[in-house]
C-alpha cells in the first residue's frame, strides 16, 4: 500500500489517468490477496510439519506369536431322533377290554395300570385252584397221620409191612398232588394278574390302539398301546462310506488322532429351524 502512495510524488513518472489509476489499484489488491493466501497456506503447512524438521514416527503394529496346537475335527451330519427304549403294550389274557386307565400322550411309570380286562373267568379259575390246594393239603394231613400211626405198629409186627408201605406211598402221592395244586393256583393267580395290563417301562405313552368293549386275545397278542422312553434319547447319524474310510485312513496314518477322556467326541444338536439344543450329547458307538 505504501508503494501506491509514493507513486504520484515521483517526478519522472508520467501522470496517470483516472481509469489507469483504478486499474492499477485493483491489480495491486488482487496480488496482495494472493500473497496473503499463500502466506496463510504456508503457515498451516509449517504448523503441520514435525518440530525440528524430522521424519514422522513409525506406525504401531501388533505381533502375534504362532504356537502349534490340536484342532478338533467338526463334521455336520443329518440325524434322526429315536427313543432309547420302546415297549409295545400287548394283551396277555383273553377277554373284553373294560377300562382305559391312562391319559393318551402322558408320561407313565413302570408298573402303572393302563387297561383293565374282564377278569371274572380268571378269578373263578383262581378260586378253583385254591380249593384244590386246600383239598390236597387235607389229603396230605390224613396220609401223614396214617403213616405216624402205622410206624410203631409195623415195628411191633402189629400190622403187615405192606400196609405200612401203602400208607407211605399214599402220603407221597398226596404231597405231590399238593405241589401240583399249588402250581395250578400260582398259574391262576398269574392269569388273573394279566387281566390288569400295566406299563412295562417308564416313558411317554401314545394313543390307545383299542377302545373299551373290544375283545382282546392272548393268542393274537393284541397290541394296546406303545410306550417310548425319551429321557435319554438317541440321535442316529448317517455318514457316507467314503467319508468314514477317509477318517479311518487319516487315523491309521497319524494325520488325525483319536481324542479320549474329557476331549472325547461330543455331539451338538441343531434343530430343524437352526436353533441349537441346549444339552450336548456324547458319541456312543459307530455301526
PDB file of C-alpha atoms in Angstrom:
ATOM      1  CA  UNK A   1       0.000   0.000   0.000  1.00  0.00           C
ATOM      2  CA  UNK A   2       2.920   2.421   0.632  1.00  0.00           C
ATOM      3  CA  UNK A   3       4.143   1.934  -2.935  1.00  0.00           C
ATOM      4  CA  UNK A   4       0.845   3.187  -4.250  1.00  0.00           C
ATOM      5  CA  UNK A   5       1.017   6.374  -2.118  1.00  0.00           C
ATOM      6  CA  UNK A   6       4.557   7.249  -3.230  1.00  0.00           C
ATOM      7  CA  UNK A   7       3.875   6.847  -6.957  1.00  0.00           C
ATOM      8  CA  UNK A   8       2.422  10.339  -7.618  1.00  0.00           C
ATOM      9  CA  UNK A   9       5.444  12.122  -5.994  1.00  0.00           C
ATOM     10  CA  UNK A  10       7.878  10.583  -8.442  1.00  0.00           C
ATOM     11  CA  UNK A  11       8.865  13.409 -10.851  1.00  0.00           C
ATOM     12  CA  UNK A  12       9.984  11.027 -13.535  1.00  0.00           C
ATOM     13  CA  UNK A  13       6.695   9.161 -13.751  1.00  0.00           C
ATOM     14  CA  UNK A  14       4.071  10.335 -16.121  1.00  0.00           C
ATOM     15  CA  UNK A  15       0.676  11.303 -14.791  1.00  0.00           C
ATOM     16  CA  UNK A  16      -1.911   8.506 -14.750  1.00  0.00           C
ATOM     17  CA  UNK A  17      -5.387   8.841 -15.977  1.00  0.00           C
ATOM     18  CA  UNK A  18      -8.188   8.111 -13.512  1.00  0.00           C
ATOM     19  CA  UNK A  19      -9.039   4.947 -15.438  1.00  0.00           C
ATOM     20  CA  UNK A  20      -5.481   3.670 -15.303  1.00  0.00           C
ATOM     21  CA  UNK A  21      -5.192   4.573 -11.639  1.00  0.00           C
ATOM     22  CA  UNK A  22      -8.277   2.468 -10.714  1.00  0.00           C
ATOM     23  CA  UNK A  23      -6.921  -0.493 -12.747  1.00  0.00           C
ATOM     24  CA  UNK A  24      -3.580  -0.312 -11.021  1.00  0.00           C
ATOM     25  CA  UNK A  25      -5.265  -0.276  -7.594  1.00  0.00           C
ATOM     26  CA  UNK A  26      -7.399  -3.319  -8.462  1.00  0.00           C
ATOM     27  CA  UNK A  27      -4.420  -5.318  -9.700  1.00  0.00           C
ATOM     28  CA  UNK A  28      -2.424  -4.446  -6.602  1.00  0.00           C
ATOM     29  CA  UNK A  29      -5.282  -5.583  -4.347  1.00  0.00           C
ATOM     30  CA  UNK A  30      -5.539  -8.916  -6.192  1.00  0.00           C
ATOM     31  CA  UNK A  31      -1.799  -9.511  -5.902  1.00  0.00           C
ATOM     32  CA  UNK A  32      -1.914  -8.649  -2.185  1.00  0.00           C
ATOM     33  CA  UNK A  33      -4.818 -11.052  -1.564  1.00  0.00           C
ATOM     34  CA  UNK A  34      -2.956 -13.862  -3.360  1.00  0.00           C
ATOM     35  CA  UNK A  35       0.132 -13.165  -1.286  1.00  0.00           C
ATOM     36  CA  UNK A  36      -1.851 -13.310   1.927  1.00  0.00           C
ATOM     37  CA  UNK A  37      -3.494 -16.552   0.867  1.00  0.00           C
ATOM     38  CA  UNK A  38      -0.180 -18.125   0.035  1.00  0.00           C
ATOM     39  CA  UNK A  39       1.244 -16.925   3.304  1.00  0.00           C
ATOM     40  CA  UNK A  40      -1.662 -18.430   5.241  1.00  0.00           C
ATOM     41  CA  UNK A  41      -1.328 -21.767   3.467  1.00  0.00           C
ATOM     42  CA  UNK A  42       2.353 -21.807   4.120  1.00  0.00           C
ATOM     43  CA  UNK A  43       1.831 -21.171   7.793  1.00  0.00           C
ATOM     44  CA  UNK A  44      -0.600 -24.069   8.037  1.00  0.00           C
ATOM     45  CA  UNK A  45       1.804 -26.432   6.330  1.00  0.00           C
ATOM     46  CA  UNK A  46       4.593 -25.263   8.589  1.00  0.00           C
ATOM     47  CA  UNK A  47       2.446 -25.962  11.657  1.00  0.00           C
ATOM     48  CA  UNK A  48       1.618 -29.478  10.421  1.00  0.00           C
ATOM     49  CA  UNK A  49       5.273 -30.346   9.877  1.00  0.00           C
ATOM     50  CA  UNK A  50       7.005 -32.055  12.816  1.00  0.00           C
ATOM     51  CA  UNK A  51       9.194 -29.980  15.083  1.00  0.00           C
ATOM     52  CA  UNK A  52      12.806 -29.953  14.119  1.00  0.00           C
ATOM     53  CA  UNK A  53      12.045 -30.981  10.533  1.00  0.00           C
ATOM     54  CA  UNK A  54      12.475 -34.783  11.288  1.00  0.00           C
ATOM     55  CA  UNK A  55      10.679 -37.795   9.697  1.00  0.00           C
ATOM     56  CA  UNK A  56       7.246 -38.913  11.066  1.00  0.00           C
ATOM     57  CA  UNK A  57       7.279 -41.670  13.733  1.00  0.00           C
ATOM     58  CA  UNK A  58       6.834 -45.282  12.512  1.00  0.00           C
ATOM     59  CA  UNK A  59       3.302 -46.748  12.725  1.00  0.00           C
ATOM     60  CA  UNK A  60       2.417 -49.086  15.579  1.00  0.00           C
ATOM     61  CA  UNK A  61       1.871 -52.753  14.624  1.00  0.00           C
ATOM     62  CA  UNK A  62       0.706 -55.832  16.551  1.00  0.00           C
ATOM     63  CA  UNK A  63       2.765 -59.015  16.862  1.00  0.00           C
ATOM     64  CA  UNK A  64       1.165 -62.499  17.101  1.00  0.00           C
ATOM     65  CA  UNK A  65       3.222 -65.496  18.199  1.00  0.00           C
ATOM     66  CA  UNK A  66       2.154 -68.725  16.473  1.00  0.00           C
ATOM     67  CA  UNK A  67       2.334 -71.915  18.531  1.00  0.00           C
ATOM     68  CA  UNK A  68       1.330 -75.442  17.452  1.00  0.00           C
ATOM     69  CA  UNK A  69      -1.819 -76.965  18.957  1.00  0.00           C
ATOM     70  CA  UNK A  70      -4.580 -79.519  18.461  1.00  0.00           C
ATOM     71  CA  UNK A  71      -7.674 -78.574  16.477  1.00  0.00           C
ATOM     72  CA  UNK A  72     -10.856 -80.568  16.719  1.00  0.00           C
ATOM     73  CA  UNK A  73     -12.440 -82.012  13.610  1.00  0.00           C
ATOM     74  CA  UNK A  74     -16.047 -80.861  13.144  1.00  0.00           C
ATOM     75  CA  UNK A  75     -18.491 -82.736  10.924  1.00  0.00           C
ATOM     76  CA  UNK A  76     -22.082 -81.749  10.258  1.00  0.00           C
ATOM     77  CA  UNK A  77     -24.246 -84.803   9.651  1.00  0.00           C
ATOM     78  CA  UNK A  78     -28.010 -85.273   9.317  1.00  0.00           C
ATOM     79  CA  UNK A  79     -29.539 -87.148  12.229  1.00  0.00           C
ATOM     80  CA  UNK A  80     -32.819 -88.590  13.367  1.00  0.00           C
ATOM     81  CA  UNK A  81     -34.151 -88.747  16.907  1.00  0.00           C
ATOM     82  CA  UNK A  82     -35.023 -92.112  18.383  1.00  0.00           C
ATOM     83  CA  UNK A  83     -36.345 -93.159  21.773  1.00  0.00           C
ATOM     84  CA  UNK A  84     -33.860 -95.012  23.954  1.00  0.00           C
ATOM     85  CA  UNK A  85     -36.457 -97.709  24.778  1.00  0.00           C
ATOM     86  CA  UNK A  86     -39.675 -98.678  23.041  1.00  0.00           C
ATOM     87  CA  UNK A  87     -42.212-101.121  24.504  1.00  0.00           C
ATOM     88  CA  UNK A  88     -45.359-102.426  22.857  1.00  0.00           C
ATOM     89  CA  UNK A  89     -48.145-102.948  25.355  1.00  0.00           C
ATOM     90  CA  UNK A  90     -49.970-106.155  24.382  1.00  0.00           C
ATOM     91  CA  UNK A  91     -52.764-108.221  25.877  1.00  0.00           C
ATOM     92  CA  UNK A  92     -51.633-111.314  27.791  1.00  0.00           C
ATOM     93  CA  UNK A  93     -55.112-112.589  28.525  1.00  0.00           C
ATOM     94  CA  UNK A  94     -58.280-113.041  26.501  1.00  0.00           C
ATOM     95  CA  UNK A  95     -61.366-111.062  27.368  1.00  0.00           C
ATOM     96  CA  UNK A  96     -63.369-107.873  26.935  1.00  0.00           C
ATOM     97  CA  UNK A  97     -61.494-104.615  27.491  1.00  0.00           C
ATOM     98  CA  UNK A  98     -63.391-102.808  30.235  1.00  0.00           C
ATOM     99  CA  UNK A  99     -61.398 -99.652  31.089  1.00  0.00           C
ATOM    100  CA  UNK A 100     -58.596 -97.433  29.858  1.00  0.00           C
ATOM    101  CA  UNK A 101     -56.764 -96.120  32.915  1.00  0.00           C
ATOM    102  CA  UNK A 102     -54.331 -93.566  31.428  1.00  0.00           C
ATOM    103  CA  UNK A 103     -54.364 -90.274  29.537  1.00  0.00           C
ATOM    104  CA  UNK A 104     -53.201 -90.559  25.952  1.00  0.00           C
ATOM    105  CA  UNK A 105     -49.923 -88.749  25.321  1.00  0.00           C
ATOM    106  CA  UNK A 106     -48.984 -88.589  29.016  1.00  0.00           C
ATOM    107  CA  UNK A 107     -45.946 -89.890  30.893  1.00  0.00           C
ATOM    108  CA  UNK A 108     -46.443 -93.188  32.694  1.00  0.00           C
ATOM    109  CA  UNK A 109     -44.366 -95.082  35.240  1.00  0.00           C
ATOM    110  CA  UNK A 110     -43.290 -98.711  35.086  1.00  0.00           C
ATOM    111  CA  UNK A 111     -45.950-100.887  36.731  1.00  0.00           C
ATOM    112  CA  UNK A 112     -48.708 -98.302  36.311  1.00  0.00           C
ATOM    113  CA  UNK A 113     -52.117 -99.769  35.391  1.00  0.00           C
ATOM    114  CA  UNK A 114     -53.085 -98.970  31.790  1.00  0.00           C
ATOM    115  CA  UNK A 115     -56.024-101.235  30.870  1.00  0.00           C
ATOM    116  CA  UNK A 116     -58.441-103.474  32.702  1.00  0.00           C
ATOM    117  CA  UNK A 117     -59.671-106.666  31.017  1.00  0.00           C
ATOM    118  CA  UNK A 118     -62.687-108.565  32.326  1.00  0.00           C
ATOM    119  CA  UNK A 119     -61.178-110.820  34.987  1.00  0.00           C
ATOM    120  CA  UNK A 120     -64.256-112.749  36.122  1.00  0.00           C
ATOM    121  CA  UNK A 121     -63.256-116.043  34.422  1.00  0.00           C
ATOM    122  CA  UNK A 122     -59.707-115.804  35.767  1.00  0.00           C
ATOM    123  CA  UNK A 123     -60.884-115.011  39.267  1.00  0.00           C
ATOM    124  CA  UNK A 124     -63.118-118.093  39.215  1.00  0.00           C
ATOM    125  CA  UNK A 125     -60.205-120.214  37.983  1.00  0.00           C
ATOM    126  CA  UNK A 126     -58.034-118.946  40.819  1.00  0.00           C
ATOM    127  CA  UNK A 127     -60.679-119.740  43.415  1.00  0.00           C
ATOM    128  CA  UNK A 128     -60.990-123.253  41.998  1.00  0.00           C
ATOM    129  CA  UNK A 129     -57.236-123.693  42.169  1.00  0.00           C
ATOM    130  CA  UNK A 130     -57.186-122.506  45.764  1.00  0.00           C
ATOM    131  CA  UNK A 131     -59.871-125.073  46.621  1.00  0.00           C
ATOM    132  CA  UNK A 132     -57.762-127.785  45.016  1.00  0.00           C
ATOM    133  CA  UNK A 133     -54.835-126.707  47.184  1.00  0.00           C
ATOM    134  CA  UNK A 134     -56.958-126.942  50.319  1.00  0.00           C
ATOM    135  CA  UNK A 135     -58.161-130.418  49.337  1.00  0.00           C
ATOM    136  CA  UNK A 136     -54.635-131.596  48.658  1.00  0.00           C
ATOM    137  CA  UNK A 137     -53.467-130.240  51.990  1.00  0.00           C
ATOM    138  CA  UNK A 138     -56.196-132.195  53.758  1.00  0.00           C
ATOM    139  CA  UNK A 139     -55.157-135.385  51.971  1.00  0.00           C
ATOM    140  CA  UNK A 140     -51.542-134.826  52.926  1.00  0.00           C
ATOM    141  CA  UNK A 141     -52.513-134.348  56.552  1.00  0.00           C
ATOM    142  CA  UNK A 142     -54.617-137.532  56.520  1.00  0.00           C
ATOM    143  CA  UNK A 143     -51.956-139.706  54.970  1.00  0.00           C
ATOM    144  CA  UNK A 144     -49.257-138.269  57.212  1.00  0.00           C
ATOM    145  CA  UNK A 145     -51.286-139.194  60.332  1.00  0.00           C
ATOM    146  CA  UNK A 146     -51.768-142.702  58.977  1.00  0.00           C
ATOM    147  CA  UNK A 147     -48.029-143.145  58.476  1.00  0.00           C
ATOM    148  CA  UNK A 148     -47.383-141.934  62.014  1.00  0.00           C
ATOM    149  CA  UNK A 149     -49.803-144.480  63.454  1.00  0.00           C
ATOM    150  CA  UNK A 150     -48.504-147.344  61.317  1.00  0.00           C
ATOM    151  CA  UNK A 151     -44.840-146.783  62.031  1.00  0.00           C
ATOM    152  CA  UNK A 152     -44.755-148.064  65.669  1.00  0.00           C
ATOM    153  CA  UNK A 153     -47.175-150.855  64.779  1.00  0.00           C
ATOM    154  CA  UNK A 154     -45.009-152.191  61.992  1.00  0.00           C
ATOM    155  CA  UNK A 155     -42.027-152.236  64.370  1.00  0.00           C
ATOM    156  CA  UNK A 156     -44.067-154.390  66.727  1.00  0.00           C
ATOM    157  CA  UNK A 157     -45.303-156.538  63.816  1.00  0.00           C
ATOM    158  CA  UNK A 158     -48.860-155.496  64.709  1.00  0.00           C
ATOM    159  CA  UNK A 159     -49.538-154.736  61.040  1.00  0.00           C
ATOM    160  CA  UNK A 160     -48.029-156.054  57.913  1.00  0.00           C
ATOM    161  CA  UNK A 161     -45.149-154.327  56.181  1.00  0.00           C
ATOM    162  CA  UNK A 162     -47.283-153.993  53.082  1.00  0.00           C
ATOM    163  CA  UNK A 163     -49.884-151.850  54.842  1.00  0.00           C
ATOM    164  CA  UNK A 164     -47.170-149.535  56.119  1.00  0.00           C
ATOM    165  CA  UNK A 165     -45.607-149.208  52.669  1.00  0.00           C
ATOM    166  CA  UNK A 166     -49.005-148.425  51.158  1.00  0.00           C
ATOM    167  CA  UNK A 167     -49.530-145.666  53.715  1.00  0.00           C
ATOM    168  CA  UNK A 168     -46.141-144.153  52.938  1.00  0.00           C
ATOM    169  CA  UNK A 169     -46.906-144.270  49.221  1.00  0.00           C
ATOM    170  CA  UNK A 170     -50.262-142.587  49.766  1.00  0.00           C
ATOM    171  CA  UNK A 171     -48.532-139.863  51.761  1.00  0.00           C
ATOM    172  CA  UNK A 172     -46.019-139.136  48.980  1.00  0.00           C
ATOM    173  CA  UNK A 173     -48.780-139.122  46.399  1.00  0.00           C
ATOM    174  CA  UNK A 174     -50.773-136.627  48.454  1.00  0.00           C
ATOM    175  CA  UNK A 175     -47.700-134.419  48.786  1.00  0.00           C
ATOM    176  CA  UNK A 176     -47.167-134.483  45.010  1.00  0.00           C
ATOM    177  CA  UNK A 177     -50.809-133.626  44.439  1.00  0.00           C
ATOM    178  CA  UNK A 178     -50.457-130.721  46.853  1.00  0.00           C
ATOM    179  CA  UNK A 179     -47.456-129.368  44.916  1.00  0.00           C
ATOM    180  CA  UNK A 180     -49.397-129.638  41.641  1.00  0.00           C
ATOM    181  CA  UNK A 181     -52.378-127.859  43.190  1.00  0.00           C
ATOM    182  CA  UNK A 182     -50.149-125.047  44.415  1.00  0.00           C
ATOM    183  CA  UNK A 183     -48.624-124.692  40.946  1.00  0.00           C
ATOM    184  CA  UNK A 184     -52.127-124.543  39.466  1.00  0.00           C
ATOM    185  CA  UNK A 185     -53.062-121.843  41.949  1.00  0.00           C
ATOM    186  CA  UNK A 186     -49.963-119.858  41.036  1.00  0.00           C
ATOM    187  CA  UNK A 187     -50.834-120.104  37.344  1.00  0.00           C
ATOM    188  CA  UNK A 188     -54.385-118.972  38.032  1.00  0.00           C
ATOM    189  CA  UNK A 189     -53.079-116.041  40.069  1.00  0.00           C
ATOM    190  CA  UNK A 190     -50.737-115.013  37.236  1.00  0.00           C
ATOM    191  CA  UNK A 191     -53.529-115.201  34.660  1.00  0.00           C
ATOM    192  CA  UNK A 192     -55.694-113.070  36.912  1.00  0.00           C
ATOM    193  CA  UNK A 193     -52.907-110.526  37.165  1.00  0.00           C
ATOM    194  CA  UNK A 194     -52.623-110.378  33.356  1.00  0.00           C
ATOM    195  CA  UNK A 195     -56.153-109.041  33.248  1.00  0.00           C
ATOM    196  CA  UNK A 196     -54.770-105.783  34.664  1.00  0.00           C
ATOM    197  CA  UNK A 197     -52.427-104.525  31.927  1.00  0.00           C
ATOM    198  CA  UNK A 198     -49.543-102.485  33.355  1.00  0.00           C
ATOM    199  CA  UNK A 199     -46.745-100.428  31.827  1.00  0.00           C
ATOM    200  CA  UNK A 200     -43.559-102.469  31.261  1.00  0.00           C
ATOM    201  CA  UNK A 201     -41.308 -99.366  31.234  1.00  0.00           C
ATOM    202  CA  UNK A 202     -41.472 -95.702  32.149  1.00  0.00           C
ATOM    203  CA  UNK A 203     -41.948 -93.249  29.315  1.00  0.00           C
ATOM    204  CA  UNK A 204     -44.472 -91.410  27.186  1.00  0.00           C
ATOM    205  CA  UNK A 205     -47.446 -93.413  26.007  1.00  0.00           C
ATOM    206  CA  UNK A 206     -49.234 -92.730  22.745  1.00  0.00           C
ATOM    207  CA  UNK A 207     -52.845 -93.163  21.832  1.00  0.00           C
ATOM    208  CA  UNK A 208     -54.832 -96.247  22.754  1.00  0.00           C
ATOM    209  CA  UNK A 209     -55.000 -98.685  19.839  1.00  0.00           C
ATOM    210  CA  UNK A 210     -58.178-100.343  21.129  1.00  0.00           C
ATOM    211  CA  UNK A 211     -61.276 -98.991  22.813  1.00  0.00           C
ATOM    212  CA  UNK A 212     -63.454-100.165  25.670  1.00  0.00           C
ATOM    213  CA  UNK A 213     -65.666-103.082  24.715  1.00  0.00           C
ATOM    214  CA  UNK A 214     -63.180-104.572  22.268  1.00  0.00           C
ATOM    215  CA  UNK A 215     -62.299-108.258  22.502  1.00  0.00           C
ATOM    216  CA  UNK A 216     -58.564-108.711  23.035  1.00  0.00           C
ATOM    217  CA  UNK A 217     -56.831-112.028  22.687  1.00  0.00           C
ATOM    218  CA  UNK A 218     -53.830-113.602  24.311  1.00  0.00           C
ATOM    219  CA  UNK A 219     -53.181-115.886  21.355  1.00  0.00           C
ATOM    220  CA  UNK A 220     -53.115-112.986  18.883  1.00  0.00           C
ATOM    221  CA  UNK A 221     -51.187-110.728  21.277  1.00  0.00           C
ATOM    222  CA  UNK A 222     -53.415-107.748  20.594  1.00  0.00           C
ATOM    223  CA  UNK A 223     -51.379-104.530  20.671  1.00  0.00           C
ATOM    224  CA  UNK A 224     -52.958-101.994  23.011  1.00  0.00           C
ATOM    225  CA  UNK A 225     -50.502 -99.049  23.030  1.00  0.00           C
ATOM    226  CA  UNK A 226     -46.838 -98.067  22.598  1.00  0.00           C
ATOM    227  CA  UNK A 227     -44.577 -96.529  25.269  1.00  0.00           C
ATOM    228  CA  UNK A 228     -41.393 -94.663  24.322  1.00  0.00           C
ATOM    229  CA  UNK A 229     -38.734 -93.656  26.790  1.00  0.00           C
ATOM    230  CA  UNK A 230     -37.481 -90.219  25.679  1.00  0.00           C
ATOM    231  CA  UNK A 231     -35.086 -89.488  28.539  1.00  0.00           C
ATOM    232  CA  UNK A 232     -32.409 -90.100  27.444  1.00  0.00           C
ATOM    233  CA  UNK A 233     -32.875 -90.027  23.667  1.00  0.00           C
ATOM    234  CA  UNK A 234     -30.702 -91.379  20.871  1.00  0.00           C
ATOM    235  CA  UNK A 235     -29.739 -89.498  17.709  1.00  0.00           C
ATOM    236  CA  UNK A 236     -28.815 -91.716  14.780  1.00  0.00           C
ATOM    237  CA  UNK A 237     -26.429 -90.038  12.321  1.00  0.00           C
ATOM    238  CA  UNK A 238     -25.745 -91.145   8.776  1.00  0.00           C
ATOM    239  CA  UNK A 239     -22.292 -90.702   7.228  1.00  0.00           C
ATOM    240  CA  UNK A 240     -21.220 -91.786   3.782  1.00  0.00           C
ATOM    241  CA  UNK A 241     -18.886 -94.763   3.470  1.00  0.00           C
ATOM    242  CA  UNK A 242     -16.277 -92.686   1.617  1.00  0.00           C
ATOM    243  CA  UNK A 243     -16.055 -90.115   4.429  1.00  0.00           C
ATOM    244  CA  UNK A 244     -15.768 -92.890   7.004  1.00  0.00           C
ATOM    245  CA  UNK A 245     -12.957 -94.529   5.033  1.00  0.00           C
ATOM    246  CA  UNK A 246     -11.059 -91.230   4.770  1.00  0.00           C
ATOM    247  CA  UNK A 247     -11.314 -90.662   8.508  1.00  0.00           C
ATOM    248  CA  UNK A 248     -10.064 -94.150   9.284  1.00  0.00           C
ATOM    249  CA  UNK A 249      -7.168 -93.817   6.856  1.00  0.00           C
ATOM    250  CA  UNK A 250      -6.234 -90.463   8.363  1.00  0.00           C
ATOM    251  CA  UNK A 251      -6.219 -92.012  11.845  1.00  0.00           C
ATOM    252  CA  UNK A 252      -4.174 -95.009  10.700  1.00  0.00           C
ATOM    253  CA  UNK A 253      -1.597 -92.744   9.033  1.00  0.00           C
ATOM    254  CA  UNK A 254      -1.264 -90.496  12.089  1.00  0.00           C
ATOM    255  CA  UNK A 255      -2.694 -87.411  10.414  1.00  0.00           C
ATOM    256  CA  UNK A 256      -5.597 -87.473  12.898  1.00  0.00           C
ATOM    257  CA  UNK A 257      -5.559 -88.684  16.483  1.00  0.00           C
ATOM    258  CA  UNK A 258      -8.482 -90.035  18.431  1.00  0.00           C
ATOM    259  CA  UNK A 259      -9.435 -87.938  21.465  1.00  0.00           C
ATOM    260  CA  UNK A 260     -10.071 -89.616  24.811  1.00  0.00           C
ATOM    261  CA  UNK A 261     -11.345 -88.706  28.230  1.00  0.00           C
ATOM    262  CA  UNK A 262     -12.689 -85.180  28.564  1.00  0.00           C
ATOM    263  CA  UNK A 263     -11.627 -84.448  24.983  1.00  0.00           C
ATOM    264  CA  UNK A 264     -13.653 -87.309  23.522  1.00  0.00           C
ATOM    265  CA  UNK A 265     -16.068 -86.683  20.709  1.00  0.00           C
ATOM    266  CA  UNK A 266     -19.050 -84.597  21.738  1.00  0.00           C
ATOM    267  CA  UNK A 267     -22.251 -84.002  19.810  1.00  0.00           C
ATOM    268  CA  UNK A 268     -24.158 -80.722  19.494  1.00  0.00           C
ATOM    269  CA  UNK A 269     -27.700 -80.920  18.164  1.00  0.00           C
ATOM    270  CA  UNK A 270     -29.099 -78.256  15.850  1.00  0.00           C
ATOM    271  CA  UNK A 271     -32.864 -78.407  15.353  1.00  0.00           C
ATOM    272  CA  UNK A 272     -34.620 -78.059  12.020  1.00  0.00           C
ATOM    273  CA  UNK A 273     -35.171 -74.319  12.492  1.00  0.00           C
ATOM    274  CA  UNK A 274     -31.461 -73.737  13.161  1.00  0.00           C
ATOM    275  CA  UNK A 275     -31.841 -73.412  16.930  1.00  0.00           C
ATOM    276  CA  UNK A 276     -29.122 -75.249  18.918  1.00  0.00           C
ATOM    277  CA  UNK A 277     -30.413 -77.707  21.511  1.00  0.00           C
ATOM    278  CA  UNK A 278     -29.178 -76.634  24.986  1.00  0.00           C
ATOM    279  CA  UNK A 279     -27.972 -80.080  26.095  1.00  0.00           C
ATOM    280  CA  UNK A 280     -24.983 -81.727  24.446  1.00  0.00           C
ATOM    281  CA  UNK A 281     -24.632 -85.428  23.770  1.00  0.00           C
ATOM    282  CA  UNK A 282     -21.773 -87.895  23.519  1.00  0.00           C
ATOM    283  CA  UNK A 283     -20.864 -90.349  20.810  1.00  0.00           C
ATOM    284  CA  UNK A 284     -21.582 -93.897  21.986  1.00  0.00           C
ATOM    285  CA  UNK A 285     -20.523 -96.073  19.048  1.00  0.00           C
ATOM    286  CA  UNK A 286     -20.376 -96.402  15.280  1.00  0.00           C
ATOM    287  CA  UNK A 287     -22.045 -99.202  13.416  1.00  0.00           C
TER     288      UNK A 287
END
